[in-house]
Short mmCIF file of N, CA and C in Angstrom, two decimals:
data_model
loop_
_atom_site.label_atom_id
_atom_site.label_comp_id
_atom_site.label_asym_id
_atom_site.label_seq_id
_atom_site.Cartn_x
_atom_site.Cartn_y
_atom_site.Cartn_z
N MET A 1 -11.49 -13.93 -4.90
CA MET A 1 -10.83 -13.28 -5.78
C MET A 1 -10.09 -13.66 -6.53
N ILE A 2 -9.30 -12.87 -7.71
CA ILE A 2 -7.51 -13.43 -8.21
C ILE A 2 -6.75 -11.66 -7.55
N ILE A 3 -5.82 -12.00 -8.24
CA ILE A 3 -5.12 -11.09 -7.44
C ILE A 3 -4.38 -11.27 -9.12
N ARG A 4 -3.77 -10.52 -9.83
CA ARG A 4 -3.18 -10.98 -11.12
C ARG A 4 -2.05 -9.55 -11.08
N ASP A 5 -1.05 -9.91 -12.07
CA ASP A 5 0.30 -8.61 -12.83
C ASP A 5 -1.58 -7.55 -13.21
N GLY A 6 -0.20 -5.98 -12.56
CA GLY A 6 -0.42 -4.96 -13.29
C GLY A 6 0.01 -4.91 -14.23
N HIS A 7 -0.95 -3.54 -14.48
CA HIS A 7 0.06 -2.88 -16.42
C HIS A 7 -0.79 -1.23 -16.85
N LEU A 8 0.03 -1.13 -17.82
CA LEU A 8 -0.06 0.18 -17.91
C LEU A 8 -2.03 0.72 -17.67
N GLY A 9 -2.22 -0.47 -18.75
CA GLY A 9 -4.62 -0.10 -19.26
C GLY A 9 -5.03 0.09 -17.38
N ASP A 10 -4.38 -0.54 -16.42
CA ASP A 10 -4.29 -0.68 -15.32
C ASP A 10 -5.21 1.40 -14.02
N VAL A 11 -3.41 1.79 -14.49
CA VAL A 11 -3.64 2.76 -14.89
C VAL A 11 -5.38 4.20 -14.34
N PRO A 12 -6.16 4.22 -15.26
CA PRO A 12 -6.93 4.71 -15.04
C PRO A 12 -7.75 3.83 -13.41
N ALA A 13 -7.76 2.81 -13.28
CA ALA A 13 -8.89 1.97 -12.37
C ALA A 13 -8.06 2.61 -11.21
N VAL A 14 -6.97 2.38 -10.81
CA VAL A 14 -5.82 2.47 -9.69
C VAL A 14 -5.77 3.79 -9.70
N LEU A 15 -6.25 4.79 -10.71
CA LEU A 15 -6.51 6.56 -9.56
C LEU A 15 -7.43 6.24 -9.35
N ALA A 16 -8.89 5.78 -9.99
CA ALA A 16 -9.99 5.82 -9.19
C ALA A 16 -10.16 5.22 -8.10
N MET A 17 -9.52 4.25 -7.46
CA MET A 17 -9.53 3.46 -6.67
C MET A 17 -9.32 4.76 -5.41
N PHE A 18 -7.57 5.06 -5.83
CA PHE A 18 -7.13 6.66 -4.33
C PHE A 18 -8.23 7.43 -4.86
N ASP A 19 -9.14 7.97 -5.88
CA ASP A 19 -9.29 9.18 -5.27
C ASP A 19 -11.15 9.27 -4.78
N GLY A 20 -10.99 7.39 -4.41
CA GLY A 20 -12.42 6.65 -3.90
C GLY A 20 -12.01 7.08 -2.69
N ALA A 21 -10.66 6.37 -1.91
CA ALA A 21 -10.23 6.62 -1.16
C ALA A 21 -9.80 7.34 -0.55
N VAL A 22 -9.80 8.78 -0.92
CA VAL A 22 -9.53 10.19 -1.15
C VAL A 22 -11.08 10.31 -0.17
N ALA A 23 -12.20 10.49 -1.42
CA ALA A 23 -12.98 10.94 -1.40
C ALA A 23 -13.65 10.26 -0.05
N TRP A 24 -13.10 9.12 0.65
CA TRP A 24 -13.62 8.29 1.75
C TRP A 24 -12.99 9.12 3.02
N LEU A 25 -11.71 9.04 2.93
CA LEU A 25 -10.99 9.64 3.77
C LEU A 25 -11.95 11.45 4.21
N THR A 26 -11.88 11.51 2.93
CA THR A 26 -11.81 13.50 2.84
C THR A 26 -13.77 13.73 3.61
N SER A 27 -15.01 12.19 4.05
CA SER A 27 -15.84 12.71 4.61
C SER A 27 -16.02 12.75 5.99
N LEU A 28 -15.18 11.83 6.03
CA LEU A 28 -14.47 11.20 7.39
C LEU A 28 -13.73 12.39 8.29
N GLY A 29 -13.12 13.39 7.47
CA GLY A 29 -12.84 13.98 8.35
C GLY A 29 -11.01 13.95 8.46
N ARG A 30 -10.05 12.65 7.39
CA ARG A 30 -9.90 12.97 8.23
C ARG A 30 -8.38 12.61 6.51
N THR A 31 -7.74 14.00 6.73
CA THR A 31 -7.48 14.80 5.07
C THR A 31 -6.05 14.84 5.54
N GLY A 32 -5.09 14.63 5.97
CA GLY A 32 -3.73 14.31 6.32
C GLY A 32 -3.09 13.04 5.91
N GLN A 33 -3.78 11.84 5.41
CA GLN A 33 -3.05 10.64 4.85
C GLN A 33 -3.17 11.51 3.51
N TRP A 34 -3.50 11.56 2.71
CA TRP A 34 -3.34 12.07 1.76
C TRP A 34 -4.08 13.30 0.52
N GLY A 35 -4.97 13.84 1.60
CA GLY A 35 -5.31 14.96 1.75
C GLY A 35 -6.70 15.38 0.85
N SER A 36 -7.12 16.12 0.34
CA SER A 36 -8.10 15.68 0.03
C SER A 36 -9.31 16.18 -1.27
N GLU A 37 -7.58 16.29 -2.01
CA GLU A 37 -7.96 16.61 -3.31
C GLU A 37 -7.56 15.69 -4.00
N PRO A 38 -8.82 15.07 -5.66
CA PRO A 38 -7.97 13.46 -5.86
C PRO A 38 -6.82 13.86 -6.30
N PHE A 39 -6.41 11.76 -6.64
CA PHE A 39 -5.78 12.02 -7.18
C PHE A 39 -5.15 11.88 -8.24
N SER A 40 -5.98 11.50 -9.37
CA SER A 40 -6.14 12.28 -10.55
C SER A 40 -6.04 13.31 -11.21
N ALA A 41 -5.67 14.32 -10.06
CA ALA A 41 -6.15 15.46 -10.60
C ALA A 41 -4.82 16.43 -10.32
N ASP A 42 -4.06 15.04 -9.96
CA ASP A 42 -2.37 15.50 -9.94
C ASP A 42 -1.38 14.69 -10.75
N ALA A 43 -1.03 16.33 -11.34
CA ALA A 43 -0.27 15.18 -11.97
C ALA A 43 1.60 14.41 -11.41
N ALA A 44 1.91 14.50 -10.81
CA ALA A 44 2.87 13.63 -10.20
C ALA A 44 1.73 12.68 -9.63
N ARG A 45 0.53 13.04 -8.79
CA ARG A 45 0.56 10.96 -8.97
C ARG A 45 0.00 10.16 -9.42
N VAL A 46 -0.35 10.81 -11.17
CA VAL A 46 0.23 9.98 -11.67
C VAL A 46 0.46 9.77 -12.66
N GLU A 47 1.94 10.00 -12.51
CA GLU A 47 2.56 10.16 -13.48
C GLU A 47 3.66 9.20 -11.90
N ARG A 48 3.29 9.13 -10.86
CA ARG A 48 3.11 7.87 -9.82
C ARG A 48 2.27 6.09 -9.61
N ILE A 49 2.08 6.68 -10.78
CA ILE A 49 0.77 5.16 -10.70
C ILE A 49 1.17 4.66 -12.70
N ALA A 50 1.91 5.38 -12.78
CA ALA A 50 1.85 5.05 -14.53
C ALA A 50 3.86 3.81 -13.99
N SER A 51 4.43 5.20 -13.24
CA SER A 51 5.46 4.82 -13.25
C SER A 51 5.51 3.17 -11.87
N TRP A 52 4.30 3.09 -11.34
CA TRP A 52 4.51 0.99 -10.80
C TRP A 52 3.64 0.71 -12.04
N ALA A 53 3.31 0.93 -12.55
CA ALA A 53 2.29 0.55 -13.42
C ALA A 53 3.06 -0.75 -14.67
N THR A 54 4.36 0.39 -14.68
CA THR A 54 5.89 -0.18 -15.33
C THR A 54 6.61 -0.67 -15.13
N SER A 55 6.66 -1.08 -13.60
CA SER A 55 8.04 -1.07 -12.79
C SER A 55 7.99 -3.24 -12.03
N GLY A 56 7.29 -3.82 -12.76
CA GLY A 56 6.89 -4.80 -12.79
C GLY A 56 6.47 -5.68 -10.93
N GLY A 57 6.00 -4.08 -10.17
CA GLY A 57 6.26 -4.31 -8.86
C GLY A 57 3.87 -4.35 -8.87
N MET A 58 3.53 -3.76 -9.31
CA MET A 58 1.93 -3.57 -9.79
C MET A 58 1.02 -4.33 -9.46
N ARG A 59 0.12 -5.19 -8.57
CA ARG A 59 -0.38 -5.97 -8.57
C ARG A 59 -2.46 -5.69 -8.75
N VAL A 60 -2.98 -5.97 -9.23
CA VAL A 60 -4.37 -5.60 -9.55
C VAL A 60 -5.43 -6.54 -8.53
N ALA A 61 -6.11 -6.56 -7.06
CA ALA A 61 -7.30 -7.78 -6.60
C ALA A 61 -8.79 -6.99 -8.01
N GLU A 62 -9.20 -8.52 -8.25
CA GLU A 62 -10.98 -7.93 -8.98
C GLU A 62 -11.68 -8.89 -8.07
N LEU A 63 -12.69 -8.37 -7.45
CA LEU A 63 -13.12 -8.97 -7.07
C LEU A 63 -14.60 -9.06 -8.34
N GLY A 64 -15.33 -10.66 -8.85
CA GLY A 64 -16.10 -10.00 -9.85
C GLY A 64 -16.03 -9.52 -11.10
N GLY A 65 -14.98 -9.70 -11.21
CA GLY A 65 -14.55 -8.73 -12.63
C GLY A 65 -14.38 -7.72 -11.98
N ARG A 66 -14.07 -6.41 -11.03
CA ARG A 66 -14.09 -5.80 -11.18
C ARG A 66 -12.96 -5.36 -10.04
N PRO A 67 -12.19 -4.37 -9.82
CA PRO A 67 -11.08 -3.77 -9.79
C PRO A 67 -11.34 -3.60 -8.07
N ALA A 68 -10.45 -4.44 -7.17
CA ALA A 68 -11.11 -3.88 -5.84
C ALA A 68 -10.40 -3.27 -5.04
N GLY A 69 -8.76 -3.81 -5.83
CA GLY A 69 -7.70 -3.04 -4.42
C GLY A 69 -6.39 -3.14 -5.63
N CYS A 70 -5.15 -2.77 -5.15
CA CYS A 70 -3.68 -2.29 -5.60
C CYS A 70 -2.43 -2.15 -4.18
N PRO A 71 -1.83 -2.78 -5.22
CA PRO A 71 -0.68 -2.74 -3.70
C PRO A 71 0.10 -2.38 -4.64
N VAL A 72 1.45 -2.36 -4.35
CA VAL A 72 2.74 -1.81 -5.64
C VAL A 72 4.49 -2.37 -4.82
N VAL A 73 4.94 -3.53 -5.05
CA VAL A 73 5.65 -4.13 -4.02
C VAL A 73 7.18 -3.40 -4.95
N GLY A 74 8.27 -3.79 -3.86
CA GLY A 74 9.58 -3.56 -5.14
C GLY A 74 10.69 -2.87 -3.32
N PRO A 75 11.51 -1.91 -4.64
CA PRO A 75 12.47 -1.51 -3.50
C PRO A 75 11.75 -0.73 -1.52
N ALA A 76 12.37 -0.84 -1.13
CA ALA A 76 12.04 0.85 -0.24
C ALA A 76 12.02 1.77 -0.77
N MET A 77 10.67 3.18 0.37
CA MET A 77 11.11 4.08 -0.56
C MET A 77 12.43 5.00 -0.39
N PRO A 78 12.61 5.86 -0.73
CA PRO A 78 13.62 6.22 -0.19
C PRO A 78 13.82 7.59 0.47
N TYR A 79 12.72 7.20 1.28
CA TYR A 79 12.49 8.54 2.55
C TYR A 79 12.62 7.33 3.82
N VAL A 80 13.30 6.26 3.94
CA VAL A 80 12.75 5.23 5.34
C VAL A 80 14.70 4.95 5.19
N THR A 81 14.72 4.54 6.63
CA THR A 81 16.24 3.87 6.35
C THR A 81 16.50 2.85 5.97
N PRO A 82 17.29 3.04 4.73
CA PRO A 82 17.38 1.14 3.94
C PRO A 82 17.08 -0.44 5.80
N ALA A 83 16.91 -1.46 4.75
CA ALA A 83 16.87 -2.20 5.49
C ALA A 83 18.38 -2.87 5.31
N SER A 84 18.60 -3.95 6.81
CA SER A 84 20.39 -4.37 7.30
C SER A 84 20.51 -5.78 6.14
N GLU A 85 18.73 -5.92 4.87
CA GLU A 85 18.92 -6.63 4.44
C GLU A 85 18.48 -7.30 3.79
N PRO A 86 17.75 -8.90 2.38
CA PRO A 86 17.04 -8.71 0.79
C PRO A 86 15.41 -8.02 1.98
N GLU A 87 14.75 -7.40 1.24
CA GLU A 87 13.06 -6.82 1.91
C GLU A 87 12.36 -6.88 0.44
N LEU A 88 11.54 -7.43 0.54
CA LEU A 88 10.04 -6.45 -0.41
C LEU A 88 9.24 -5.56 0.52
N TYR A 89 9.60 -4.86 0.03
CA TYR A 89 8.69 -3.44 0.18
C TYR A 89 7.18 -3.20 0.23
N VAL A 90 6.60 -3.10 0.48
CA VAL A 90 4.99 -2.38 -0.52
C VAL A 90 5.09 -0.96 0.05
N GLN A 91 5.33 -0.32 -0.91
CA GLN A 91 5.31 0.39 -1.38
C GLN A 91 4.14 1.88 -2.00
N GLY A 92 2.45 0.97 -1.98
CA GLY A 92 2.21 1.80 -2.29
C GLY A 92 0.67 0.67 -2.02
N LEU A 93 -0.32 0.91 -1.35
CA LEU A 93 -1.73 -0.27 -0.95
C LEU A 93 -3.31 1.17 -1.01
N VAL A 94 -4.29 0.77 -1.33
CA VAL A 94 -5.06 0.60 -2.02
C VAL A 94 -6.47 0.03 -2.47
N VAL A 95 -7.22 -0.07 -1.48
CA VAL A 95 -8.31 -0.44 -1.75
C VAL A 95 -10.07 0.43 -1.77
N ASP A 96 -10.19 -0.04 -3.18
CA ASP A 96 -11.98 0.40 -3.65
C ASP A 96 -12.52 1.16 -2.06
N PRO A 97 -12.39 1.66 -1.68
CA PRO A 97 -13.93 2.04 -0.92
C PRO A 97 -14.80 1.36 -1.18
N ARG A 98 -15.38 0.97 -2.29
CA ARG A 98 -17.55 0.30 -2.76
C ARG A 98 -16.62 -1.97 -1.95
N PHE A 99 -15.31 -2.18 -1.51
CA PHE A 99 -14.82 -3.41 -0.98
C PHE A 99 -14.22 -3.89 0.16
N HIS A 100 -15.15 -2.10 1.60
CA HIS A 100 -14.32 -2.57 2.65
C HIS A 100 -14.31 -3.66 3.09
N GLY A 101 -13.96 -3.97 3.97
CA GLY A 101 -15.16 -4.79 4.45
C GLY A 101 -15.14 -7.16 3.96
N ARG A 102 -14.29 -6.69 2.86
CA ARG A 102 -14.03 -7.60 1.65
C ARG A 102 -12.76 -8.48 1.87
N GLY A 103 -11.89 -8.34 2.89
CA GLY A 103 -10.65 -9.11 2.72
C GLY A 103 -9.69 -8.65 2.17
N VAL A 104 -10.24 -7.91 0.54
CA VAL A 104 -9.62 -7.69 0.07
C VAL A 104 -7.70 -6.74 0.53
N GLY A 105 -7.62 -5.68 0.91
CA GLY A 105 -6.52 -5.64 2.05
C GLY A 105 -5.52 -6.76 2.41
N ALA A 106 -6.14 -7.11 3.60
CA ALA A 106 -6.39 -8.99 4.59
C ALA A 106 -5.18 -9.81 2.54
N ALA A 107 -5.99 -9.79 1.98
CA ALA A 107 -5.23 -10.81 0.60
C ALA A 107 -3.74 -10.50 0.06
N LEU A 108 -3.71 -8.98 -0.46
CA LEU A 108 -3.74 -7.79 -1.10
C LEU A 108 -2.30 -8.72 -0.05
N LEU A 109 -2.41 -8.10 1.15
CA LEU A 109 -0.74 -7.97 2.66
C LEU A 109 -0.53 -10.29 1.55
N GLU A 110 -0.77 -10.83 1.94
CA GLU A 110 -0.09 -12.00 1.50
C GLU A 110 0.21 -12.39 0.96
N ARG A 111 -0.37 -12.11 -0.26
CA ARG A 111 0.20 -12.06 -1.62
C ARG A 111 1.67 -11.34 -1.95
N ALA A 112 1.02 -9.96 -0.65
CA ALA A 112 3.23 -10.06 -0.53
C ALA A 112 4.11 -10.50 -0.06
N ARG A 113 3.69 -11.24 1.51
CA ARG A 113 4.23 -12.39 1.75
C ARG A 113 4.59 -13.12 1.09
N ALA A 114 3.68 -13.96 0.04
CA ALA A 114 3.84 -14.74 -0.58
C ALA A 114 5.13 -15.02 -1.70
N GLU A 115 4.69 -12.82 -2.80
CA GLU A 115 6.03 -12.79 -3.18
C GLU A 115 7.33 -13.11 -2.35
N ALA A 116 7.26 -12.81 -1.28
CA ALA A 116 8.78 -13.05 -0.23
C ALA A 116 9.16 -13.85 -0.80
N ALA A 117 8.23 -14.95 0.14
CA ALA A 117 8.92 -16.01 0.33
C ALA A 117 9.55 -16.79 -0.92
N GLY A 118 8.26 -16.80 -2.12
CA GLY A 118 9.35 -17.05 -3.29
C GLY A 118 10.15 -16.34 -3.84
N LEU A 119 10.78 -15.76 -3.35
CA LEU A 119 12.00 -15.38 -3.38
C LEU A 119 13.55 -15.67 -2.74
N GLY A 120 12.75 -16.00 -1.68
CA GLY A 120 13.75 -16.32 -0.31
C GLY A 120 13.35 -15.21 0.45
N ILE A 121 13.34 -14.09 1.22
CA ILE A 121 13.23 -12.69 1.44
C ILE A 121 12.67 -13.29 2.17
N ALA A 122 13.01 -13.21 3.59
CA ALA A 122 12.42 -13.51 5.00
C ALA A 122 11.33 -11.86 5.68
N LEU A 123 12.04 -11.01 5.24
CA LEU A 123 11.34 -9.49 5.65
C LEU A 123 10.89 -8.88 5.00
N VAL A 124 9.57 -8.85 5.01
CA VAL A 124 8.99 -7.66 4.07
C VAL A 124 8.26 -6.98 5.57
N ARG A 125 8.47 -4.95 4.88
CA ARG A 125 8.05 -4.24 4.78
C ARG A 125 7.35 -3.07 4.76
N VAL A 126 6.55 -2.24 4.78
CA VAL A 126 5.38 -1.58 4.92
C VAL A 126 5.81 0.06 5.31
N ASP A 127 4.76 0.81 4.87
CA ASP A 127 5.10 2.81 5.55
C ASP A 127 3.59 2.88 5.34
N CYS A 128 2.94 3.38 6.30
CA CYS A 128 1.97 4.23 6.25
C CYS A 128 1.99 5.42 7.06
N TYR A 129 0.77 6.40 6.92
CA TYR A 129 -0.19 6.81 7.06
C TYR A 129 0.05 7.07 9.59
N ALA A 130 1.04 7.65 9.73
CA ALA A 130 0.52 7.91 11.66
C ALA A 130 -0.07 8.42 12.44
N GLY A 131 -0.85 8.84 11.97
CA GLY A 131 -0.95 10.73 12.04
C GLY A 131 -2.90 10.06 12.77
N ASP A 132 -3.85 10.92 13.35
CA ASP A 132 -4.36 10.52 13.91
C ASP A 132 -4.44 10.09 14.74
N ASP A 133 -5.38 9.39 14.24
CA ASP A 133 -6.16 8.17 15.64
C ASP A 133 -4.90 7.02 15.18
N GLY A 134 -4.78 6.80 14.25
CA GLY A 134 -4.02 5.39 14.81
C GLY A 134 -4.34 4.28 13.52
N ARG A 135 -5.36 4.47 12.78
CA ARG A 135 -6.29 3.54 12.70
C ARG A 135 -5.46 3.29 11.95
N LEU A 136 -4.74 3.47 11.12
CA LEU A 136 -4.36 2.74 9.43
C LEU A 136 -2.80 1.84 10.36
N VAL A 137 -1.68 2.44 11.65
CA VAL A 137 -1.12 1.12 11.81
C VAL A 137 -1.56 0.12 12.80
N ALA A 138 -2.67 0.43 13.49
CA ALA A 138 -2.88 -0.48 14.01
C ALA A 138 -4.10 -1.80 12.97
N TYR A 139 -4.33 -0.91 11.71
CA TYR A 139 -4.23 -2.08 10.82
C TYR A 139 -3.79 -3.38 10.56
N TYR A 140 -2.21 -2.70 10.01
CA TYR A 140 -1.30 -3.19 9.63
C TYR A 140 -0.90 -4.20 10.64
N GLU A 141 -0.56 -3.22 11.88
CA GLU A 141 -1.01 -4.70 13.46
C GLU A 141 -1.35 -6.17 13.19
N SER A 142 -2.88 -5.43 13.04
CA SER A 142 -3.74 -6.25 12.52
C SER A 142 -2.90 -7.80 10.57
N GLN A 143 -3.42 -6.98 10.59
CA GLN A 143 -2.28 -7.45 10.00
C GLN A 143 -1.38 -8.28 10.12
N GLY A 144 -0.44 -8.64 10.99
CA GLY A 144 0.79 -9.81 11.73
C GLY A 144 2.21 -8.35 11.71
N PHE A 145 1.86 -7.41 10.86
CA PHE A 145 3.41 -6.51 11.07
C PHE A 145 3.73 -5.63 12.35
N THR A 146 4.65 -5.41 13.10
CA THR A 146 4.85 -4.60 14.00
C THR A 146 5.96 -3.51 13.44
N ARG A 147 5.46 -3.27 14.83
CA ARG A 147 6.34 -1.56 14.48
C ARG A 147 7.64 -1.58 14.76
N THR A 148 8.12 -0.42 14.18
CA THR A 148 10.32 -0.57 13.80
C THR A 148 10.83 0.82 14.00
N GLU A 149 9.95 2.03 13.19
CA GLU A 149 11.16 3.09 13.08
C GLU A 149 9.33 3.67 12.29
N SER A 150 9.90 4.82 13.32
CA SER A 150 8.70 6.02 12.47
C SER A 150 9.65 7.55 12.23
N PHE A 151 8.89 7.75 11.07
CA PHE A 151 9.77 9.65 10.28
C PHE A 151 9.10 10.10 10.26
N MET A 152 9.41 10.51 9.61
CA MET A 152 8.59 12.19 8.81
C MET A 152 9.00 13.13 7.51
N VAL A 153 8.13 12.67 7.09
CA VAL A 153 7.81 13.46 5.32
C VAL A 153 7.89 15.11 5.42
N GLY A 154 8.77 16.53 5.54
CA GLY A 154 7.72 17.36 6.31
C GLY A 154 7.01 17.12 7.20
N ASP A 155 5.56 17.05 6.71
CA ASP A 155 4.59 17.78 8.49
C ASP A 155 4.01 16.31 8.71
N TRP A 156 4.53 14.74 6.86
CA TRP A 156 3.60 14.15 7.62
C TRP A 156 4.24 12.94 8.21
N PRO A 157 3.38 12.41 9.92
CA PRO A 157 4.41 11.49 10.31
C PRO A 157 3.52 9.67 10.06
N GLY A 158 4.83 8.84 9.55
CA GLY A 158 5.02 7.55 9.19
C GLY A 158 5.02 7.07 9.96
N GLN A 159 4.91 5.90 9.49
CA GLN A 159 5.49 4.68 10.36
C GLN A 159 5.84 3.23 9.30
N ILE A 160 7.01 2.80 9.57
CA ILE A 160 7.91 1.52 9.08
C ILE A 160 7.53 0.16 9.88
N LEU A 161 6.55 -0.71 9.15
CA LEU A 161 5.94 -2.11 10.66
C LEU A 161 6.48 -2.98 9.09
N GLU A 162 7.25 -3.78 9.71
CA GLU A 162 7.66 -5.40 9.42
C GLU A 162 6.69 -7.13 9.55
N THR A 163 7.67 -7.08 8.83
CA THR A 163 6.99 -8.69 9.39
C THR A 163 8.07 -9.96 8.99
N ARG A 164 7.99 -10.49 10.13
CA ARG A 164 8.72 -11.33 9.01
C ARG A 164 8.60 -12.94 8.77
N LEU A 165 8.86 -13.69 7.73
CA LEU A 165 8.64 -15.10 7.01
C LEU A 165 9.50 -15.69 7.79
N PRO A 166 9.36 -17.32 7.88
CA PRO A 166 10.12 -17.92 8.07
C PRO A 166 11.86 -18.66 7.10
N ALA A 167 12.23 -18.57 8.13
CA ALA A 167 13.83 -19.07 6.98
C ALA A 167 13.58 -19.44 5.86
N THR A 168 13.22 -19.32 4.65
CA THR A 168 13.36 -20.08 3.67
C THR A 168 14.29 -20.00 2.50
N THR A 169 14.46 -20.74 0.66
CA THR A 169 15.22 -20.66 0.56
C THR A 169 15.73 -20.16 -1.12
N GLY A 170 16.09 -19.72 -1.13
CA GLY A 170 15.17 -18.93 -2.83
C GLY A 170 15.58 -19.42 -4.34
#
């Protein structure tokens, strides 16, 4: 697996990853996280992915030369309580369902930790959908994150999780 910086040319592949994830979740009856409509059919979501591609925080994981996952790191999202210290925030994370079970998500989260450490930042946070049976929250916990604060965006339940790195100098 290689993880590289993302760019505008990756937008179609990242949209396809989100569309695949939505279709997979919908097939399981789990539409609370992202709904049942493809990201590529929603102009606001397309614009968000394009803005991520130009933010400098998009990464793309490739397996066998094929896009397999994408995280975006940067400042905290506007709907969460700001941290009281410098942080790296995982603004988005998607893994193409064709690559589930191959460690893509874990590698992308490890990359975020490494980027934070390289910047001398000890705090990495992420938020995720906290509805249904809590499987997504449990996934982040299995990756070394701990729950901090729950929140709501409209009727969408979210959970902020964090992980702390050893003290570093930047």
